[in-house]
CSV table of C-alpha atoms in Angstrom, one decimal:
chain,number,residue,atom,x,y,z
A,137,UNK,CA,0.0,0.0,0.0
A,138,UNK,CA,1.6,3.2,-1.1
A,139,UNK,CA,1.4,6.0,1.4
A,140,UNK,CA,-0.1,8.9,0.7
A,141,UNK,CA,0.9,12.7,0.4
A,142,UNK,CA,0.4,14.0,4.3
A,143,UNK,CA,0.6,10.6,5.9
A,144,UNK,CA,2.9,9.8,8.4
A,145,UNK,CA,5.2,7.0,6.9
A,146,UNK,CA,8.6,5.5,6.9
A,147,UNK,CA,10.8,7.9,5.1
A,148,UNK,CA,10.1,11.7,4.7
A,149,UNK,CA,9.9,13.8,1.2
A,150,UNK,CA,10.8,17.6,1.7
A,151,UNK,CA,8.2,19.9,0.8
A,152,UNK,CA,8.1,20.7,-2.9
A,153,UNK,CA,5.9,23.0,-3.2
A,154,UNK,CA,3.1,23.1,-5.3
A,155,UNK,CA,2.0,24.6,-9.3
A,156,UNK,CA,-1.2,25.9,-8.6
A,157,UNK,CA,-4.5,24.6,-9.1
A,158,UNK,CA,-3.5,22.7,-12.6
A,159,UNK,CA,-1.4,20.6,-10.5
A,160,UNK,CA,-3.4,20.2,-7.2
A,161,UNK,CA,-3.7,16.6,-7.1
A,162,UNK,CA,-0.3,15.4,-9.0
A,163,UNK,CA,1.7,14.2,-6.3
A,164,UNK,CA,-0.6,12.0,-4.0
A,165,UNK,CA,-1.7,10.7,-7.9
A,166,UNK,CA,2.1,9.8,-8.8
A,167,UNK,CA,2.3,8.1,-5.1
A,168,UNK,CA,-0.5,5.8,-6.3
A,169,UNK,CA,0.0,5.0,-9.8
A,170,UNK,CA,4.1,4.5,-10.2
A,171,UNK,CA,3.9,1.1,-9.7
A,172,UNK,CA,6.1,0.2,-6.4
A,173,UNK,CA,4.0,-1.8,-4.0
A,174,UNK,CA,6.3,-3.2,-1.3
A,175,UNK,CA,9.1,-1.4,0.8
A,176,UNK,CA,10.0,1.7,0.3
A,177,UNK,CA,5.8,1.6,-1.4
A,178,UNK,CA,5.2,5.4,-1.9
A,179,UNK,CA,8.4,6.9,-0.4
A,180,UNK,CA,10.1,8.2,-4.2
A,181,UNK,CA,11.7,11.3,-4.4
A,182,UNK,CA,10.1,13.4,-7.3
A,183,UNK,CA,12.8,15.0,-8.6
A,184,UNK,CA,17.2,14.6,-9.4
A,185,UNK,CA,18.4,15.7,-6.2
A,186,UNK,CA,15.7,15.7,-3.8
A,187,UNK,CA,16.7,15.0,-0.1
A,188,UNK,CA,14.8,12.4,1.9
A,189,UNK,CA,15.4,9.9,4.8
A,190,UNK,CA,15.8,6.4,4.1
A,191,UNK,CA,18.4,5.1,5.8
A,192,UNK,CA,16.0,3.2,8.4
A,193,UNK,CA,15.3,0.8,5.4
A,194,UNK,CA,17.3,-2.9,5.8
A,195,UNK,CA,20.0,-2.9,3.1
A,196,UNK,CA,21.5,-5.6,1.2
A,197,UNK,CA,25.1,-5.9,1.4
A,198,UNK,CA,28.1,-8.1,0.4
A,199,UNK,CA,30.8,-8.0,2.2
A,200,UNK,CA,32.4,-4.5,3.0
A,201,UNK,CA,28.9,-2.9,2.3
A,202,UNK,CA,29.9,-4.2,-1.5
A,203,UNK,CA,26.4,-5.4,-3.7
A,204,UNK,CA,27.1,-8.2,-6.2
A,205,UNK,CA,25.2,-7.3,-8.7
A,206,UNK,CA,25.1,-10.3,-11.8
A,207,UNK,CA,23.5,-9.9,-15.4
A,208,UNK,CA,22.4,-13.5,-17.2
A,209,UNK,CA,22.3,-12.1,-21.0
A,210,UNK,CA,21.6,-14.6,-23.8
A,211,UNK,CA,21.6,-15.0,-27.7
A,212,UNK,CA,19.2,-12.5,-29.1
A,213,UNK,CA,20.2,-10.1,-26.3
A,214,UNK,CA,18.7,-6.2,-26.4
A,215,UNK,CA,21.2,-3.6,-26.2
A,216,UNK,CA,19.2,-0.9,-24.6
A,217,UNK,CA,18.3,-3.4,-21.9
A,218,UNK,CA,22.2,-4.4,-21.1
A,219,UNK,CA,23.1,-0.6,-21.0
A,220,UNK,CA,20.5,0.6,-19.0
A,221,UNK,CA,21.8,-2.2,-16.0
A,222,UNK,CA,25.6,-1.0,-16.9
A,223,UNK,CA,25.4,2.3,-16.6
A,224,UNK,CA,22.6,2.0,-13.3
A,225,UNK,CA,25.2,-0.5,-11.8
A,226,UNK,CA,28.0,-0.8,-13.3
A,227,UNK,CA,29.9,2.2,-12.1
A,228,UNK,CA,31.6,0.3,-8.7
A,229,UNK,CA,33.1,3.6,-7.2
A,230,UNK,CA,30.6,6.4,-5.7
A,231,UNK,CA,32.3,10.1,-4.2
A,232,UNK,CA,30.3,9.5,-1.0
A,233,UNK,CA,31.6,5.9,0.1
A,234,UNK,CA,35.4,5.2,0.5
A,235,UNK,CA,34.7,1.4,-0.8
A,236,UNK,CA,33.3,0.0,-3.6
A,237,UNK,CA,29.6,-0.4,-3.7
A,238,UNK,CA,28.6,-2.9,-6.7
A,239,UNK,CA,31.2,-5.9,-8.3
A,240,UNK,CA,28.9,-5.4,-11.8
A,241,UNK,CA,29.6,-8.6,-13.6
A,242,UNK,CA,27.7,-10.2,-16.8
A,243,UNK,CA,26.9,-14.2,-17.1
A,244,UNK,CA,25.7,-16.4,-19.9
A,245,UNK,CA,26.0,-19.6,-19.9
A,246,UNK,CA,27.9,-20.5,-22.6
A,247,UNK,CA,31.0,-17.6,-22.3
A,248,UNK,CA,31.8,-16.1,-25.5
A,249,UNK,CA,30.1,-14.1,-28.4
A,250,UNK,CA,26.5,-13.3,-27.1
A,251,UNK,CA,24.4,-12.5,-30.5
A,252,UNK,CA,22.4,-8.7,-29.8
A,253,UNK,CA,19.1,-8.0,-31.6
A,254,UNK,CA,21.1,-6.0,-34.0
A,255,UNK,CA,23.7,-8.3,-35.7
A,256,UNK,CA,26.3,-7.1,-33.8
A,257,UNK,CA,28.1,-9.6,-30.7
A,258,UNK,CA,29.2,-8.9,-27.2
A,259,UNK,CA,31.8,-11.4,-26.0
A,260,UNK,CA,31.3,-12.4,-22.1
A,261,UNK,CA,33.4,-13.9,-19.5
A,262,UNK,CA,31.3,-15.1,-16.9
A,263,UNK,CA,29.2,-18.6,-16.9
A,264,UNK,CA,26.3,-19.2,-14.7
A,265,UNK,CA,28.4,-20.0,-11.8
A,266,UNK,CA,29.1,-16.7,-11.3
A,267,UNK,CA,25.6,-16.1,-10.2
A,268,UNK,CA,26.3,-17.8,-7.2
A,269,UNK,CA,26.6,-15.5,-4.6
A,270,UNK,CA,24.9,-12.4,-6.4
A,271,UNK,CA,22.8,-10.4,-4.0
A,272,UNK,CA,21.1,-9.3,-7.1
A,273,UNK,CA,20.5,-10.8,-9.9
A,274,UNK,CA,19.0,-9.3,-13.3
A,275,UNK,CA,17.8,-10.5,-16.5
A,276,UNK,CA,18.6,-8.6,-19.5
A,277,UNK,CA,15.8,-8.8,-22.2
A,278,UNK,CA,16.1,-10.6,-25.6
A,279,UNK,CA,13.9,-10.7,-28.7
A,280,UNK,CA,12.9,-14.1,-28.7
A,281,UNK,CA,11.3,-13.6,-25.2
A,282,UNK,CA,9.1,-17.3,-25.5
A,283,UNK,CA,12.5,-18.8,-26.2
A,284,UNK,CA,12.9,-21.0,-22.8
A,285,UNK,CA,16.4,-21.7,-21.1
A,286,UNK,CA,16.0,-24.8,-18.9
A,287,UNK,CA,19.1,-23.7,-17.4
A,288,UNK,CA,19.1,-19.9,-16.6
A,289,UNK,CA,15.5,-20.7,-14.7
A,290,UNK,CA,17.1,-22.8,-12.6
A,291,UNK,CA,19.7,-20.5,-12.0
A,292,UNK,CA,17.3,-18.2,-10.8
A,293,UNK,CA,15.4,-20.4,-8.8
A,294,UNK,CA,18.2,-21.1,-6.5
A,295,UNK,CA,19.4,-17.7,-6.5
A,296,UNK,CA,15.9,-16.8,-5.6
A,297,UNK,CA,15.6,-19.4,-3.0
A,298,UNK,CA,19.1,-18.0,-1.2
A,299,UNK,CA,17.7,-14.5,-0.6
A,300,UNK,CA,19.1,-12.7,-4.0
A,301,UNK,CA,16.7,-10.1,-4.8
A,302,UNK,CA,15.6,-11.1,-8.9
A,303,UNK,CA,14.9,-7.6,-11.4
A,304,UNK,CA,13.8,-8.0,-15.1
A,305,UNK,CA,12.1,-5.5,-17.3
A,306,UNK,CA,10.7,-5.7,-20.7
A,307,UNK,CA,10.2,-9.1,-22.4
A,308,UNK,CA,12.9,-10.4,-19.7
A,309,UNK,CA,9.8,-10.8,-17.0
A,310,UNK,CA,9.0,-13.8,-19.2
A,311,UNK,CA,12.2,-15.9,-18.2
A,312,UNK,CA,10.9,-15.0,-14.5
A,313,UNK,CA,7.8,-16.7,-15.6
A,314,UNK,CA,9.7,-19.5,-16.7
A,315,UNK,CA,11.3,-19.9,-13.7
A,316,UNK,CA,8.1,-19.9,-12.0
A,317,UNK,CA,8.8,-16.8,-10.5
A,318,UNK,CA,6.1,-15.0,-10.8
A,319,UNK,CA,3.5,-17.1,-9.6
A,320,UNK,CA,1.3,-15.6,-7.0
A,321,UNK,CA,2.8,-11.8,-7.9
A,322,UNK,CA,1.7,-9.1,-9.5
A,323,UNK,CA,4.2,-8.1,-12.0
A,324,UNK,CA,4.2,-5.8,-15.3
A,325,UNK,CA,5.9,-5.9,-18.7
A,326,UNK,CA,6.1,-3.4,-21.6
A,327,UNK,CA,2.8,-2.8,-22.5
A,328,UNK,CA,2.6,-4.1,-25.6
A,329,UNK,CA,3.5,-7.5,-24.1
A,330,UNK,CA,1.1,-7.5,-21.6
A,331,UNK,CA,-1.7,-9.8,-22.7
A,332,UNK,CA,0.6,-12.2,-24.1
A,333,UNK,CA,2.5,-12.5,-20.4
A,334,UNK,CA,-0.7,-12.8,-18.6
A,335,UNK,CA,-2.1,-15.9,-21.4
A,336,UNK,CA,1.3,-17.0,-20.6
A,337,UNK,CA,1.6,-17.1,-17.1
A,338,UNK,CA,-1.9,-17.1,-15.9
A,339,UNK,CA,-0.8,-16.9,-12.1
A,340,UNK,CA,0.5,-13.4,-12.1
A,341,UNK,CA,-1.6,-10.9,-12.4
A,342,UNK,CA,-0.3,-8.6,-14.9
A,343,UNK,CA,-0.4,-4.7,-14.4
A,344,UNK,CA,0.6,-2.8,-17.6
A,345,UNK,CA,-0.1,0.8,-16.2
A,346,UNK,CA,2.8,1.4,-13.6
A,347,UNK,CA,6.9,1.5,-14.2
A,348,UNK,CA,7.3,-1.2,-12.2
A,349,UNK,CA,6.6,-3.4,-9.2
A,350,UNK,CA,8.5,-4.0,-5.8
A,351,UNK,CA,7.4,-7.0,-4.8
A,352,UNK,CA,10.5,-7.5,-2.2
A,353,UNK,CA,12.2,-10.4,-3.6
A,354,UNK,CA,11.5,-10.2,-7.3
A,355,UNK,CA,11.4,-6.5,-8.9
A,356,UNK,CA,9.5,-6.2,-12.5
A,357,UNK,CA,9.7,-3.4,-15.0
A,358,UNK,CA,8.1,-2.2,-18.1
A,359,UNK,CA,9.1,-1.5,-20.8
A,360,UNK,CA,12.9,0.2,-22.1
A,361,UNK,CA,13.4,3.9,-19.9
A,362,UNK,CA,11.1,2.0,-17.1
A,363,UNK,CA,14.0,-0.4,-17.1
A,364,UNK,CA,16.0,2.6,-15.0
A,365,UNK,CA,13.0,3.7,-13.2
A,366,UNK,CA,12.7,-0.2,-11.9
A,367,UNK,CA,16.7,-0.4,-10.9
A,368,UNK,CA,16.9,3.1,-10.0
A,369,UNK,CA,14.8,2.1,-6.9
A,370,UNK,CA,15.8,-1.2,-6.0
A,371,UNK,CA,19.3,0.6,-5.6
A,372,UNK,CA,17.7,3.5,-3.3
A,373,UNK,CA,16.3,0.6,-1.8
A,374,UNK,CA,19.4,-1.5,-0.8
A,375,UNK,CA,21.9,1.3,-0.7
A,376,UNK,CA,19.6,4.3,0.4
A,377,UNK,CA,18.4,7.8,-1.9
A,378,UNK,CA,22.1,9.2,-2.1
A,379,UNK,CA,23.7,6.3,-3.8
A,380,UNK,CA,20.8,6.1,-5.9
A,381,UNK,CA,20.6,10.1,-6.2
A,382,UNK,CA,24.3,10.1,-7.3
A,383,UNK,CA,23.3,7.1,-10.2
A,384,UNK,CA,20.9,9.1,-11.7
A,385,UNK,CA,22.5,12.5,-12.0
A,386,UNK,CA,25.8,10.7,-13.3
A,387,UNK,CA,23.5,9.3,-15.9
A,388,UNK,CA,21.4,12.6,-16.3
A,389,UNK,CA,17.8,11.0,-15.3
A,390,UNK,CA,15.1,11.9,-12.2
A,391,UNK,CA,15.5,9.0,-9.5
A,392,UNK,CA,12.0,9.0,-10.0
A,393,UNK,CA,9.0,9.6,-12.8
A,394,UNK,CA,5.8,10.7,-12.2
A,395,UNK,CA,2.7,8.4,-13.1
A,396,UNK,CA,3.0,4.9,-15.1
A,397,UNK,CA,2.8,3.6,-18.5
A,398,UNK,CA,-0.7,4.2,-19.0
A,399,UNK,CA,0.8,7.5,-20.3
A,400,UNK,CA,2.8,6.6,-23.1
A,401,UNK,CA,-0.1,3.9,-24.8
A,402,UNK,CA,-1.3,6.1,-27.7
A,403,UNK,CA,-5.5,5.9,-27.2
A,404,UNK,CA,-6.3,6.8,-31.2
A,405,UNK,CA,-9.4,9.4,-31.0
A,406,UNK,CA,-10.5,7.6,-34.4
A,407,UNK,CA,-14.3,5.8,-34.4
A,408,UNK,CA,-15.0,2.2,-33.8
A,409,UNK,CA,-15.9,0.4,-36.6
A,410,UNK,CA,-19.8,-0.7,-35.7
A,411,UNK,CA,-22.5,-2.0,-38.1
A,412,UNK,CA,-25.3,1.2,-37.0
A,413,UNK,CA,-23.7,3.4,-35.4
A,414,UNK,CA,-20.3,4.8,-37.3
A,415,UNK,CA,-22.5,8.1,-38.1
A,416,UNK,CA,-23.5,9.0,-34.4
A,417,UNK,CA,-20.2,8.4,-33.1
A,418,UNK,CA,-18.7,10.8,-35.7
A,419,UNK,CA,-21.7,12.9,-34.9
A,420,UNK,CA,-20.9,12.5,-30.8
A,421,UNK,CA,-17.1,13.2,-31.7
A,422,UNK,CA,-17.1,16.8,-33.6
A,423,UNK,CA,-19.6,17.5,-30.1
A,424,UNK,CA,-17.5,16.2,-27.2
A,425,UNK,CA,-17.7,19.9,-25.7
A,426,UNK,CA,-21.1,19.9,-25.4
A,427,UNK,CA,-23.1,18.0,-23.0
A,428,UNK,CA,-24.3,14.6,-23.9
A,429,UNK,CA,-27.0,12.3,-22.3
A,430,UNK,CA,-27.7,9.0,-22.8
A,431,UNK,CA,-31.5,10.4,-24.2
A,432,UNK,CA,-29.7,13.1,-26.5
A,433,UNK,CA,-27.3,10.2,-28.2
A,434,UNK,CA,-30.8,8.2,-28.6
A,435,UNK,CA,-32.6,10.9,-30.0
A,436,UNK,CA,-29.8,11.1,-32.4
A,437,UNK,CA,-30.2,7.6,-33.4
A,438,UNK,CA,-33.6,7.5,-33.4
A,439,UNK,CA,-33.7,5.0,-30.7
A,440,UNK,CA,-35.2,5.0,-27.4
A,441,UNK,CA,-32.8,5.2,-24.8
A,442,UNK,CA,-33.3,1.8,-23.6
A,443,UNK,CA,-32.5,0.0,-27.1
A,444,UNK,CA,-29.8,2.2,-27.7
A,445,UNK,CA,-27.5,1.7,-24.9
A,446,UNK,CA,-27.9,-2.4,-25.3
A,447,UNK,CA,-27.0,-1.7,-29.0
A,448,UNK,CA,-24.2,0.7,-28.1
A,449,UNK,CA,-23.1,-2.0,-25.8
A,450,UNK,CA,-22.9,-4.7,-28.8
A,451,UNK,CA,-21.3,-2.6,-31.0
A,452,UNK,CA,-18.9,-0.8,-29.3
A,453,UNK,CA,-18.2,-3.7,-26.3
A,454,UNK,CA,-18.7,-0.7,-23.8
A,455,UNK,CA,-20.9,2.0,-22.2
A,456,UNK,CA,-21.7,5.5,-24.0
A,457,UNK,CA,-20.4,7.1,-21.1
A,458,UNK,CA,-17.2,4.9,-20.9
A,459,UNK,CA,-17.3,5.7,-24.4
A,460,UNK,CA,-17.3,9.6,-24.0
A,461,UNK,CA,-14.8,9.4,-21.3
A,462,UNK,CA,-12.4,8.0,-23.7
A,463,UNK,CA,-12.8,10.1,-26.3
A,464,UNK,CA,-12.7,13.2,-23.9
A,465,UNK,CA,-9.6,12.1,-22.4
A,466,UNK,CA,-7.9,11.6,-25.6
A,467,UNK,CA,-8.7,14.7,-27.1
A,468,UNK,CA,-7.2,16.3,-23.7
A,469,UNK,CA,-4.2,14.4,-24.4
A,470,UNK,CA,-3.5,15.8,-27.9
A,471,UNK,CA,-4.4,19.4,-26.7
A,472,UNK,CA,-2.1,19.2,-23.8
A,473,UNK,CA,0.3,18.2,-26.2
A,474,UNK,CA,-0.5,20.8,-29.1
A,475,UNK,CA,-2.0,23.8,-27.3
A,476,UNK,CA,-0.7,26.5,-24.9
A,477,UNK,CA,-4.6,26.1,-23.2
A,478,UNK,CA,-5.3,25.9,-19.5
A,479,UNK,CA,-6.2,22.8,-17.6
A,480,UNK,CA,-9.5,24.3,-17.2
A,481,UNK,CA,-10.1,25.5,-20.8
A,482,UNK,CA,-9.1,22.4,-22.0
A,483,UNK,CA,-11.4,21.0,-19.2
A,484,UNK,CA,-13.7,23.0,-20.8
A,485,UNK,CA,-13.4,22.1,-24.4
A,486,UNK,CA,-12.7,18.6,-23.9
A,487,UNK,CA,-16.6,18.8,-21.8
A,488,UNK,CA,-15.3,17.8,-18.5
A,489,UNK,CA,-16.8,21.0,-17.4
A,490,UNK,CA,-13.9,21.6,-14.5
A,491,UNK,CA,-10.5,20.9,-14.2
A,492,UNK,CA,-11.1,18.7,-11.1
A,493,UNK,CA,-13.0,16.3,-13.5
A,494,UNK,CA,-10.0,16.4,-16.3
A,495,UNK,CA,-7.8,15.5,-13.2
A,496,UNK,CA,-10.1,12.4,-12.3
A,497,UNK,CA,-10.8,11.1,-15.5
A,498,UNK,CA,-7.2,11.8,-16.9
A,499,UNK,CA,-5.4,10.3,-14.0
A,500,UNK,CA,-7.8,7.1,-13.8
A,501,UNK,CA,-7.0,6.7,-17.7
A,502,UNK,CA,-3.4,7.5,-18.0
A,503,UNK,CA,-1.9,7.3,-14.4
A,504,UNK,CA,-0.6,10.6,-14.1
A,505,UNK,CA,-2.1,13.9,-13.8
A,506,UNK,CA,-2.5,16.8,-17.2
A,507,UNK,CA,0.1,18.7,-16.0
A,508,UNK,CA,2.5,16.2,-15.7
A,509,UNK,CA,2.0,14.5,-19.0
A,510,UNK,CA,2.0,18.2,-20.7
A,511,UNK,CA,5.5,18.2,-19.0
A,512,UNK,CA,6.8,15.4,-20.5
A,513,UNK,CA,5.0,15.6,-24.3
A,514,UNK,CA,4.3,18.7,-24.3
A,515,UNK,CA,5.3,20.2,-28.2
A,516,UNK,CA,4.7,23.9,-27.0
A,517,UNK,CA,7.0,25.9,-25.3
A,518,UNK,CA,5.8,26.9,-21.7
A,519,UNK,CA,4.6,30.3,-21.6
């Protein structure tokens, strides 16, 4: 259970102020939607350099304070995925601790040429074995991500089964699965892989809107960037906010992101294809700023309101209102990309009415709030 803005909790955010009423409700909305649901659950830092108290969090160390940190790559191995774990961990020396804190090394288990994605090769030293005694242990994604390797899940499973903390992002959380380590969990994926890891592995319960998910001994994340969201905090976690602090500005990211995935999934404003209705949807679309009752939409149709919701129901698989919500939220979207309106005005012309209601609607759709997704695709130049 996250914790929520005001509440007393573990660890303690500074004050960051506020941005007016367009922003009122971001932060206790970014607290619920990132995606972190076990310890530090709710305590992120919103922005690069943001001072906060964690040190009363258990840490995972090795040695003198040291974190073994080992990567299992394989044939077929994603770049972008390997990089984001090198530069997150790789980097052993930090200013603020006289010792090293991570031995970074890579594993496959056949040492050699590992075959990328991109026709290019990446020779590694390290077998298997030298998963051993990782204290974490990460799985870089590859393309063939049904491709199943009898031997890295039972790698995992013992490293799993001697405390290591496991982390895999992107199509990677499907060799958790094979390992059987995600059963009973809630975990996420990139979303465009979502439905295919929950058919896949039917005992997770699959959550495609957040970053990623804590869930103490196994860490998941979504898709590419989530990837240093997801080890980003498992390191604040182990090694506490500065470590993690000094991670990100060395490789120029926010320790933490507001809101989830749900953000970045492109919902097309275009009509549903439907056997009767095509003409009153287009009609309803060119209208979203007005207001629009179930008995208005029938009238249109020439329907009684009673028919016409069952038939909006069979065409469309959903309710006109659900319908209208959509639509309203993703015409918000492109205007809070494309426009220099208000949250209210676009409230307004969207027909939420109020920018409260924007706020609700947008940050039950898309897991953040308007302002913070016009921060991050907004075209516009702020004003």
């Amino acid at each position: 259970m996250a914790a929520r803005a005001g509440t007393r909790a573990e660890a303690v955010v500074t004050d960051r102020g506020t941005e007016g009423d367009e922003d009122g409700e971001e932060q206790e909305q970014q607290e619920q939607n990132h995606g972190s649901n076990s310890s530090p659950r709710g305590f992120l830092p919103p922005e690069a350099g943001m001072p906060w108290l964690m040190d009363i969090l258990p840490r995972l160390c090795h040695g003198e304070g040291m974190t073994t940190v080992a990567v299992i790559v394989s044939d077929g191995l994603e770049p972008f995925g390997l990089g984001v774990l090198a530069e997150v961990w790789g980097e052993g020396y930090h200013p603020e601790d006289e010792n090293p804190v991570f031995d970074f090394r890579v594993c496959t288990e056949r040492p050699g040429a590992v075959a990328t994605e991109y026709g290019f090769e990446i020779v590694v030293r390290h077998d298997l074995a030298s998963v051993a005694d990782a204290d974490v242990v990460a799985v870089a994604a590859k393309r063939d991500r049904r491709r199943e390797e009898p031997a890295v899940s039972q790698v995992l499973r013992e490293a799993h089964d001697r405390g290591a903390v496991i982390i895999a992002s992107c199509s990677a959380v499907f060799t958790l699965g094979d390992a059987g380590l995600l059963d009973g969990r809630r975990s996420t994926t990139h979303w465009r892989y979502g439905a295919e890891l929950q058919e896949a592995f039917p005992r997770t319960t699959v959550d495609t809107d957040v970053l990623y998910i804590d869930d103490g001994d196994v860490v998941t994340g979504a898709g590419s960037a989530a990837g240093i969201d997801a080890n980003l905090h498992l390191m604040r976690r182990l090694h506490g906010s500065r470590t993690a602090a000094t991670a990100a500005r060395r490789i120029v990211v926010p320790p933490h992101r507001d809101g989830g995935q749900a953000q970045f999934i492109r919902t097309p404003l275009g009509l549903t294809e439907c056997d009767t209705l095509g003409p009153l949807l287009a009609w309803a679309g060119e209208r979203l700023h007005e207001p629009l009752p179930v008995e208005r939409l029938a009238a249109q149709a020439h329907m009684s309101a009673r028919t016409f919701a069952r038939r909006f129901r069979d065409e469309t698989g959903t309710t006109p209102l659900q319908w209208l919500t959509s639509q309203r939220v993703a015409l918000a979207e492109e205007l809070l990309e494309n426009s220099d309106l208000s949250i209210e005005q676009i409230a307004h012309r969207v027909g939420f009415g109020n920018a409260a209601t924007l706020r609700h609607h947008f940050a039950g759709s898309r897991g953040t709030s308007p302002q913070a997704y016009r921060r991050s695709f907004g075209c516009l130049d702020a004003s």
